[in-house]
GROMACS .gro file of C-alpha atoms in nm:
model
  365
    1MET     CA    1   2.056   0.238   0.958
    2ALA     CA    2   2.192   0.612   1.035
    3THR     CA    3   2.527   0.690   0.874
    4TYR     CA    4   2.815   0.941   0.983
    5SER     CA    5   2.690   1.174   0.734
    6ASP     CA    6   2.330   1.202   0.926
    7LEU     CA    7   2.524   1.231   1.242
    8ASN     CA    8   2.701   1.546   1.157
    9VAL     CA    9   2.402   1.768   1.121
   10ILE     CA   10   2.295   1.677   1.464
   11MET     CA   11   2.375   2.002   1.634
   12GLU     CA   12   2.645   2.058   1.894
   13ASN     CA   13   2.448   2.177   2.180
   14SER     CA   14   2.198   1.856   2.137
   15PRO     CA   15   2.215   1.570   2.369
   16LEU     CA   16   2.223   1.367   2.054
   17HIS     CA   17   2.549   1.522   1.952
   18ALA     CA   18   2.733   1.361   2.274
   19LEU     CA   19   2.558   1.050   2.218
   20ALA     CA   20   2.675   1.029   1.855
   21ILE     CA   21   3.052   1.069   1.975
   22GLN     CA   22   2.993   0.820   2.204
   23CYS     CA   23   2.853   0.588   1.947
   24GLN     CA   24   3.167   0.629   1.749
   25THR     CA   25   3.386   0.530   2.073
   26TRP     CA   26   3.185   0.220   2.159
   27GLU     CA   27   3.174   0.104   1.792
   28SER     CA   28   3.578   0.112   1.810
   29GLU     CA   29   3.601  -0.055   2.124
   30LYS     CA   30   3.384  -0.347   2.025
   31ILE     CA   31   3.178  -0.295   2.357
   32SER     CA   32   2.947  -0.564   2.478
   33VAL     CA   33   2.579  -0.549   2.494
   34ILE     CA   34   2.541  -0.512   2.905
   35THR     CA   35   2.827  -0.275   2.887
   36LEU     CA   36   2.677  -0.066   2.640
   37MET     CA   37   2.342  -0.055   2.836
   38ASP     CA   38   2.495   0.042   3.146
   39LYS     CA   39   2.719   0.310   2.981
   40LEU     CA   40   2.389   0.441   2.781
   41GLN     CA   41   2.218   0.490   3.125
   42SER     CA   42   2.481   0.684   3.279
   43LEU     CA   43   2.521   0.889   2.962
   44GLN     CA   44   2.188   1.007   2.972
   45HIS     CA   45   2.183   1.049   3.329
   46HIS     CA   46   2.479   1.269   3.311
   47LEU     CA   47   2.323   1.522   3.047
   48THR     CA   48   1.987   1.530   3.207
   49VAL     CA   49   2.076   1.571   3.572
   50VAL     CA   50   2.438   1.770   3.560
   51HIS     CA   51   2.377   1.970   3.214
   52ASN     CA   52   1.980   1.964   3.206
   53ARG     CA   53   2.046   1.872   2.797
   54SER     CA   54   1.758   1.634   2.770
   55ALA     CA   55   1.507   1.874   2.665
   56HIS     CA   56   1.350   1.938   2.337
   57ILE     CA   57   1.483   1.661   2.132
   58ASN     CA   58   1.331   1.636   1.808
   59SER     CA   59   1.171   1.279   1.792
   60PRO     CA   60   1.295   1.176   1.430
   61ASP     CA   61   1.651   1.263   1.523
   62GLU     CA   62   1.628   1.103   1.829
   63MET     CA   63   1.487   0.755   1.644
   64GLN     CA   64   1.757   0.809   1.401
   65MET     CA   65   2.034   0.813   1.640
   66LEU     CA   66   1.913   0.562   1.872
   67SER     CA   67   1.859   0.295   1.598
   68TYR     CA   68   2.213   0.364   1.491
   69CYS     CA   69   2.325   0.282   1.846
   70SER     CA   70   2.131  -0.012   1.805
   71ASN     CA   71   2.309  -0.136   1.505
   72LEU     CA   72   2.649  -0.109   1.631
   73LEU     CA   73   2.824  -0.424   1.472
   74SER     CA   74   2.985  -0.551   1.815
   75ILE     CA   75   2.623  -0.622   1.958
   76GLN     CA   76   2.470  -0.818   1.699
   77SER     CA   77   2.465  -1.209   1.652
   78SER     CA   78   2.574  -1.420   1.382
   79ASN     CA   79   2.373  -1.741   1.478
   80ALA     CA   80   2.062  -1.829   1.669
   81LEU     CA   81   2.213  -1.956   1.989
   82ASP     CA   82   2.423  -1.610   2.052
   83ALA     CA   83   2.081  -1.412   1.957
   84GLU     CA   84   1.900  -1.624   2.221
   85LEU     CA   85   2.121  -1.542   2.483
   86LYS     CA   86   2.128  -1.174   2.388
   87ILE     CA   87   1.753  -1.163   2.393
   88ASN     CA   88   1.746  -1.299   2.746
   89LEU     CA   89   1.990  -1.045   2.853
   90LEU     CA   90   1.785  -0.761   2.724
   91LEU     CA   91   1.426  -0.842   2.834
   92ASN     CA   92   1.551  -0.739   3.176
   93HIS     CA   93   1.613  -0.359   3.041
   94MET     CA   94   1.323  -0.315   2.847
   95MET     CA   95   1.149  -0.145   3.157
   96SER     CA   96   1.456   0.052   3.210
   97GLN     CA   97   1.426   0.407   3.364
   98SER     CA   98   1.609   0.550   3.113
   99SER     CA   99   1.438   0.617   2.795
  100TRP     CA  100   1.764   0.565   2.574
  101VAL     CA  101   1.821   0.238   2.719
  102ARG     CA  102   1.463   0.121   2.675
  103CYS     CA  103   1.494   0.258   2.278
  104VAL     CA  104   1.817   0.067   2.179
  105THR     CA  105   1.706  -0.225   2.352
  106CYS     CA  106   1.374  -0.275   2.182
  107SER     CA  107   1.547  -0.176   1.829
  108LEU     CA  108   1.814  -0.426   1.881
  109LEU     CA  109   1.560  -0.703   2.004
  110LYS     CA  110   1.423  -0.693   1.654
  111ASN     CA  111   1.772  -0.732   1.488
  112LEU     CA  112   1.835  -1.026   1.708
  113TRP     CA  113   1.522  -1.169   1.646
  114LEU     CA  114   1.596  -1.164   1.299
  115LYS     CA  115   1.850  -1.458   1.376
  116LEU     CA  116   1.654  -1.687   1.544
  117ASP     CA  117   1.553  -1.997   1.373
  118SER     CA  118   1.208  -1.979   1.216
  119THR     CA  119   1.225  -2.383   1.176
  120GLY     CA  120   1.261  -2.441   1.539
  121LYS     CA  121   0.974  -2.590   1.741
  122HIS     CA  122   0.989  -2.280   1.997
  123PHE     CA  123   1.001  -2.003   1.707
  124VAL     CA  124   0.641  -1.896   1.769
  125VAL     CA  125   0.655  -1.920   2.134
  126GLN     CA  126   0.967  -1.708   2.125
  127THR     CA  127   0.807  -1.454   1.900
  128THR     CA  128   0.488  -1.427   2.089
  129ILE     CA  129   0.686  -1.339   2.421
  130LEU     CA  130   0.877  -1.096   2.254
  131CYS     CA  131   0.586  -0.956   2.110
  132LYS     CA  132   0.434  -0.958   2.424
  133ASN     CA  133   0.729  -0.781   2.584
  134LEU     CA  134   0.735  -0.509   2.335
  135MET     CA  135   0.342  -0.442   2.415
  136LEU     CA  136   0.417  -0.419   2.793
  137THR     CA  137   0.693  -0.177   2.744
  138LEU     CA  138   0.459   0.029   2.500
  139ASN     CA  139   0.206   0.056   2.752
  140ASP     CA  140   0.428   0.143   3.061
  141SER     CA  141   0.600   0.430   2.796
  142LEU     CA  142   0.267   0.549   2.737
  143SER     CA  143   0.147   0.574   3.088
  144LYS     CA  144   0.430   0.791   3.164
  145ASN     CA  145   0.284   1.058   2.972
  146SER     CA  146   0.634   1.211   2.938
  147PRO     CA  147   0.791   1.332   2.610
  148ARG     CA  148   1.114   1.110   2.724
  149PHE     CA  149   0.942   0.824   2.662
  150ASP     CA  150   0.740   0.883   2.324
  151THR     CA  151   1.043   0.780   2.109
  152CYS     CA  152   1.033   0.435   2.287
  153VAL     CA  153   0.633   0.426   2.201
  154CYS     CA  154   0.758   0.487   1.824
  155ILE     CA  155   1.061   0.225   1.831
  156CYS     CA  156   0.839  -0.043   2.015
  157LEU     CA  157   0.553  -0.011   1.772
  158ALA     CA  158   0.828  -0.026   1.490
  159SER     CA  159   0.994  -0.349   1.623
  160LEU     CA  160   0.658  -0.497   1.704
  161VAL     CA  161   0.504  -0.441   1.321
  162MET     CA  162   0.847  -0.579   1.182
  163ILE     CA  163   0.870  -0.860   1.382
  164SER     CA  164   0.501  -0.957   1.327
  165SER     CA  165   0.499  -0.902   0.968
  166VAL     CA  166   0.876  -1.098   0.907
  167ALA     CA  167   0.723  -1.396   1.111
  168ILE     CA  168   0.444  -1.418   0.932
  169ARG     CA  169   0.584  -1.478   0.591
  170ARG     CA  170   0.837  -1.716   0.773
  171LEU     CA  171   0.550  -1.964   0.938
  172PRO     CA  172   0.437  -2.246   0.667
  173SER     CA  173   0.102  -2.114   0.789
  174LEU     CA  174  -0.073  -1.846   0.874
  175ARG     CA  175  -0.265  -1.986   1.147
  176LEU     CA  176   0.032  -2.059   1.363
  177SER     CA  177   0.110  -1.664   1.383
  178ARG     CA  178  -0.238  -1.649   1.556
  179PRO     CA  179  -0.077  -1.591   1.912
  180PHE     CA  180   0.126  -1.252   1.832
  181VAL     CA  181  -0.077  -1.133   1.531
  182ALA     CA  182  -0.365  -1.093   1.733
  183LEU     CA  183  -0.164  -0.951   2.046
  184SER     CA  184   0.016  -0.686   1.771
  185LEU     CA  185  -0.307  -0.558   1.612
  186ALA     CA  186  -0.474  -0.528   1.952
  187THR     CA  187  -0.175  -0.312   2.063
  188ILE     CA  188  -0.164  -0.092   1.734
  189LEU     CA  189  -0.524  -0.030   1.745
  190ASP     CA  190  -0.493   0.099   2.146
  191VAL     CA  191  -0.246   0.355   2.057
  192LEU     CA  192  -0.442   0.450   1.768
  193ASN     CA  193  -0.737   0.502   2.003
  194TYR     CA  194  -0.501   0.654   2.282
  195LYS     CA  195  -0.573   1.002   2.398
  196PHE     CA  196  -0.304   1.195   2.481
  197ASN     CA  197  -0.337   1.526   2.694
  198ASP     CA  198  -0.218   1.713   2.342
  199VAL     CA  199  -0.307   1.535   2.041
  200LYS     CA  200  -0.177   1.779   1.839
  201ASN     CA  201   0.170   1.778   1.990
  202PRO     CA  202   0.423   1.657   1.707
  203SER     CA  203   0.509   1.378   1.931
  204SER     CA  204   0.158   1.275   1.947
  205ILE     CA  205   0.128   1.287   1.566
  206LEU     CA  206   0.461   1.096   1.512
  207ILE     CA  207   0.329   0.817   1.738
  208TYR     CA  208   0.008   0.788   1.593
  209ARG     CA  209   0.157   0.776   1.215
  210VAL     CA  210   0.355   0.517   1.320
  211ALA     CA  211   0.090   0.347   1.456
  212ALA     CA  212  -0.126   0.372   1.155
  213ASP     CA  213   0.156   0.231   0.902
  214GLY     CA  214   0.229  -0.042   1.129
  215PHE     CA  215  -0.189  -0.147   1.126
  216TYR     CA  216  -0.157  -0.095   0.718
  217ARG     CA  217   0.138  -0.344   0.671
  218LEU     CA  218  -0.037  -0.585   0.907
  219ILE     CA  219  -0.398  -0.579   0.828
  220CYS     CA  220  -0.342  -0.611   0.454
  221VAL     CA  221  -0.168  -0.943   0.432
  222ASN     CA  222  -0.361  -1.177   0.235
  223ASN     CA  223  -0.618  -1.416   0.426
  224LEU     CA  224  -0.499  -1.244   0.755
  225TRP     CA  225  -0.874  -1.241   0.875
  226LEU     CA  226  -0.930  -1.587   0.748
  227GLU     CA  227  -0.656  -1.770   0.933
  228ALA     CA  228  -0.436  -1.552   1.158
  229LEU     CA  229  -0.751  -1.415   1.382
  230ASN     CA  230  -1.044  -1.619   1.518
  231VAL     CA  231  -1.430  -1.483   1.498
  232THR     CA  232  -1.383  -1.288   1.839
  233GLN     CA  233  -1.054  -1.140   1.747
  234CYS     CA  234  -1.167  -1.027   1.423
  235TYR     CA  235  -1.462  -0.841   1.556
  236GLN     CA  236  -1.298  -0.672   1.835
  237CYS     CA  237  -1.025  -0.578   1.563
  238ILE     CA  238  -1.300  -0.421   1.338
  239GLN     CA  239  -1.465  -0.242   1.638
  240ALA     CA  240  -1.139  -0.086   1.754
  241TYR     CA  241  -1.066   0.025   1.389
  242ARG     CA  242  -1.420   0.192   1.365
  243GLN     CA  243  -1.350   0.365   1.714
  244ALA     CA  244  -1.008   0.480   1.557
  245VAL     CA  245  -1.134   0.627   1.243
  246THR     CA  246  -1.417   0.814   1.428
  247ASN     CA  247  -1.128   0.955   1.685
  248HIS     CA  248  -0.875   1.055   1.401
  249PHE     CA  249  -1.167   1.226   1.163
  250GLN     CA  250  -1.333   1.408   1.445
  251GLU     CA  251  -1.073   1.507   1.699
  252ILE     CA  252  -0.730   1.479   1.604
  253ASN     CA  253  -0.755   1.530   1.224
  254ASP     CA  254  -0.402   1.471   1.076
  255ASP     CA  255  -0.430   1.376   0.733
  256TRP     CA  256  -0.172   1.150   0.695
  257THR     CA  257  -0.277   0.917   0.986
  258CYS     CA  258  -0.617   0.936   0.858
  259CYS     CA  259  -0.505   0.851   0.492
  260LYS     CA  260  -0.312   0.551   0.606
  261LEU     CA  261  -0.589   0.399   0.835
  262LEU     CA  262  -0.828   0.443   0.499
  263THR     CA  263  -0.581   0.273   0.276
  264ALA     CA  264  -0.586  -0.021   0.496
  265LEU     CA  265  -0.928  -0.028   0.477
  266ASP     CA  266  -0.941   0.030   0.082
  267ASN     CA  267  -0.794  -0.343   0.070
  268ASP     CA  268  -1.033  -0.595  -0.114
  269ASP     CA  269  -0.999  -0.833   0.172
  270VAL     CA  270  -1.015  -0.606   0.445
  271PHE     CA  271  -1.325  -0.391   0.303
  272THR     CA  272  -1.497  -0.757   0.249
  273THR     CA  273  -1.466  -0.834   0.607
  274PHE     CA  274  -1.587  -0.483   0.714
  275SER     CA  275  -1.882  -0.583   0.457
  276SER     CA  276  -1.992  -0.853   0.706
  277GLN     CA  277  -2.103  -0.603   0.966
  278PRO     CA  278  -2.290  -0.342   0.774
  279SER     CA  279  -2.372  -0.135   1.088
  280ILE     CA  280  -1.985  -0.093   1.183
  281LEU     CA  281  -1.958  -0.005   0.780
  282ARG     CA  282  -2.226   0.267   0.768
  283THR     CA  283  -2.070   0.433   1.085
  284ILE     CA  284  -1.724   0.464   0.903
  285VAL     CA  285  -1.893   0.588   0.569
  286THR     CA  286  -2.089   0.846   0.774
  287ASP     CA  287  -1.756   0.972   0.932
  288LEU     CA  288  -1.604   0.988   0.570
  289SER     CA  289  -1.906   1.178   0.420
  290ASN     CA  290  -1.913   1.416   0.703
  291ALA     CA  291  -1.519   1.485   0.631
  292LEU     CA  292  -1.582   1.515   0.271
  293LYS     CA  293  -1.567   1.919   0.195
  294PRO     CA  294  -1.501   2.142  -0.084
  295TYR     CA  295  -1.154   2.140  -0.182
  296LYS     CA  296  -0.916   2.391  -0.066
  297ASP     CA  297  -0.535   2.506  -0.109
  298GLY     CA  298  -0.332   2.246   0.141
  299ASP     CA  299  -0.581   1.970   0.129
  300LEU     CA  300  -0.389   1.576   0.083
  301LEU     CA  301  -0.514   1.464  -0.248
  302GLU     CA  302  -0.447   1.127  -0.153
  303LEU     CA  303  -0.680   1.134   0.160
  304ARG     CA  304  -0.951   1.277  -0.085
  305TRP     CA  305  -0.923   1.012  -0.338
  306THR     CA  306  -0.902   0.733  -0.077
  307ILE     CA  307  -1.225   0.842   0.076
  308LEU     CA  308  -1.386   0.864  -0.242
  309SER     CA  309  -1.284   0.509  -0.326
  310ILE     CA  310  -1.433   0.346  -0.014
  311LEU     CA  311  -1.752   0.540  -0.080
  312MET     CA  312  -1.759   0.377  -0.412
  313ARG     CA  313  -1.700   0.048  -0.283
  314TYR     CA  314  -1.977   0.116  -0.039
  315ALA     CA  315  -2.221   0.231  -0.293
  316LYS     CA  316  -2.163  -0.035  -0.513
  317SER     CA  317  -2.205  -0.311  -0.211
  318ARG     CA  318  -2.540  -0.157  -0.118
  319LEU     CA  319  -2.689  -0.131  -0.495
  320GLY     CA  320  -2.572  -0.530  -0.549
  321ASN     CA  321  -2.791  -0.680  -0.781
  322GLN     CA  322  -2.986  -0.410  -0.843
  323ILE     CA  323  -2.933  -0.338  -1.185
  324SER     CA  324  -3.130  -0.043  -1.259
  325ASP     CA  325  -2.958   0.150  -1.022
  326TRP     CA  326  -2.591   0.080  -1.162
  327THR     CA  327  -2.606   0.340  -1.417
  328LYS     CA  328  -2.588   0.619  -1.117
  329LEU     CA  329  -2.210   0.460  -1.083
  330ASP     CA  330  -2.098   0.421  -1.441
  331GLY     CA  331  -2.097   0.632  -1.753
  332SER     CA  332  -2.146   0.995  -1.691
  333SER     CA  333  -2.341   1.035  -1.396
  334TYR     CA  334  -2.083   0.831  -1.197
  335LEU     CA  335  -1.790   1.053  -1.335
  336LYS     CA  336  -1.962   1.374  -1.264
  337LEU     CA  337  -1.999   1.243  -0.892
  338ILE     CA  338  -1.604   1.220  -0.863
  339SER     CA  339  -1.446   1.359  -1.172
  340ASN     CA  340  -1.142   1.578  -1.049
  341GLY     CA  341  -1.165   1.468  -0.698
  342CYS     CA  342  -1.534   1.574  -0.634
  343CYS     CA  343  -1.357   1.917  -0.485
  344LYS     CA  344  -1.644   2.141  -0.618
  345GLU     CA  345  -1.938   2.209  -0.362
  346GLU     CA  346  -2.210   2.118  -0.584
  347GLN     CA  347  -2.021   1.767  -0.652
  348VAL     CA  348  -1.988   1.748  -0.245
  349LYS     CA  349  -2.346   1.781  -0.211
  350ALA     CA  350  -2.462   1.572  -0.468
  351LEU     CA  351  -2.265   1.269  -0.392
  352LYS     CA  352  -2.357   1.307  -0.030
  353GLU     CA  353  -2.719   1.294  -0.135
  354PHE     CA  354  -2.658   1.022  -0.354
  355LEU     CA  355  -2.525   0.784  -0.050
  356VAL     CA  356  -2.828   0.889   0.174
  357ASN     CA  357  -3.056   0.738  -0.069
  358LEU     CA  358  -2.865   0.437  -0.139
  359PRO     CA  359  -3.084   0.100  -0.098
  360SER     CA  360  -3.083  -0.022   0.302
  361ASP     CA  361  -2.908  -0.360   0.343
  362ASN     CA  362  -3.106  -0.638   0.452
  363ASN     CA  363  -2.841  -0.723   0.724
  364ASP     CA  364  -2.861  -0.387   0.858
  365ASP     CA  365  -2.922  -0.374   1.248
   0.00000   0.00000   0.00000
């Protein structure tokens, strides 16, 4: 939650400065949810039409300011019944033409959801409905192809991930989470595979980063693959992830997003699941091998080591019980391949040759 010290650094000529002042006023007035949404829409309209002050807002600053707005004490709930009533009221504001109203609504909804009774018989249905509405709002915001709604996409993603990940921990069985977990993962992967008009735009990169972080937080839940996803959903997730890796390594090339995507695959449960689809895993490994270049200043070392970790996992899975080949992965030979991050040109070349010469998998297509 933002603090006033954070708000003081907002430039006076920014529309966020006007919003910061209004938030302090609304907090002292103990404003209601519906009144807040009406005033928020009017304020954004006034700044946009009358003063034309809505352009060039920094997305992280906007996210922080609107999150602060959604955390005003007067619009929170202290019990499950009040939270349900407010959630029902807010559902009508999720498709507002005001991007600020959408953002505050989607951020506030996660706060209200936390007050719902997780032991109630309708909790899974309530959670699934809320996740579906967040998905619809996210997709509609994406379809507008407008910088004004990029922040809304990020906030929808953050709320979707928070609700899904917390709900998993609250339920007595992972299987009960299947409806909303499958929906959330599919939505996140759709965003990671979304083709913006300008994929290098800072707002686009921020959306990809939020989606990658959300994917990592959800997919690494223990036994998620075995209980929260059925066979079809699991395969669809693997396919979409493979496409995301290809897109981000071949076209977008944001190191932070790539690193977070691969950190998910470097999880034991996730890698084991992907190993059941050798042709897909081989495609991912090929992308990673092609992406590995001799080190140059500015390269993200965390990404480099994550790539190396996955390549070594893959090599060991291929060698299996062929004991005579294990010496290639242990002792001095193994260390020479990846020592100091496999930064030198001759190391990179040797590692790629080693991967090409690995034994084929009997299950390869």
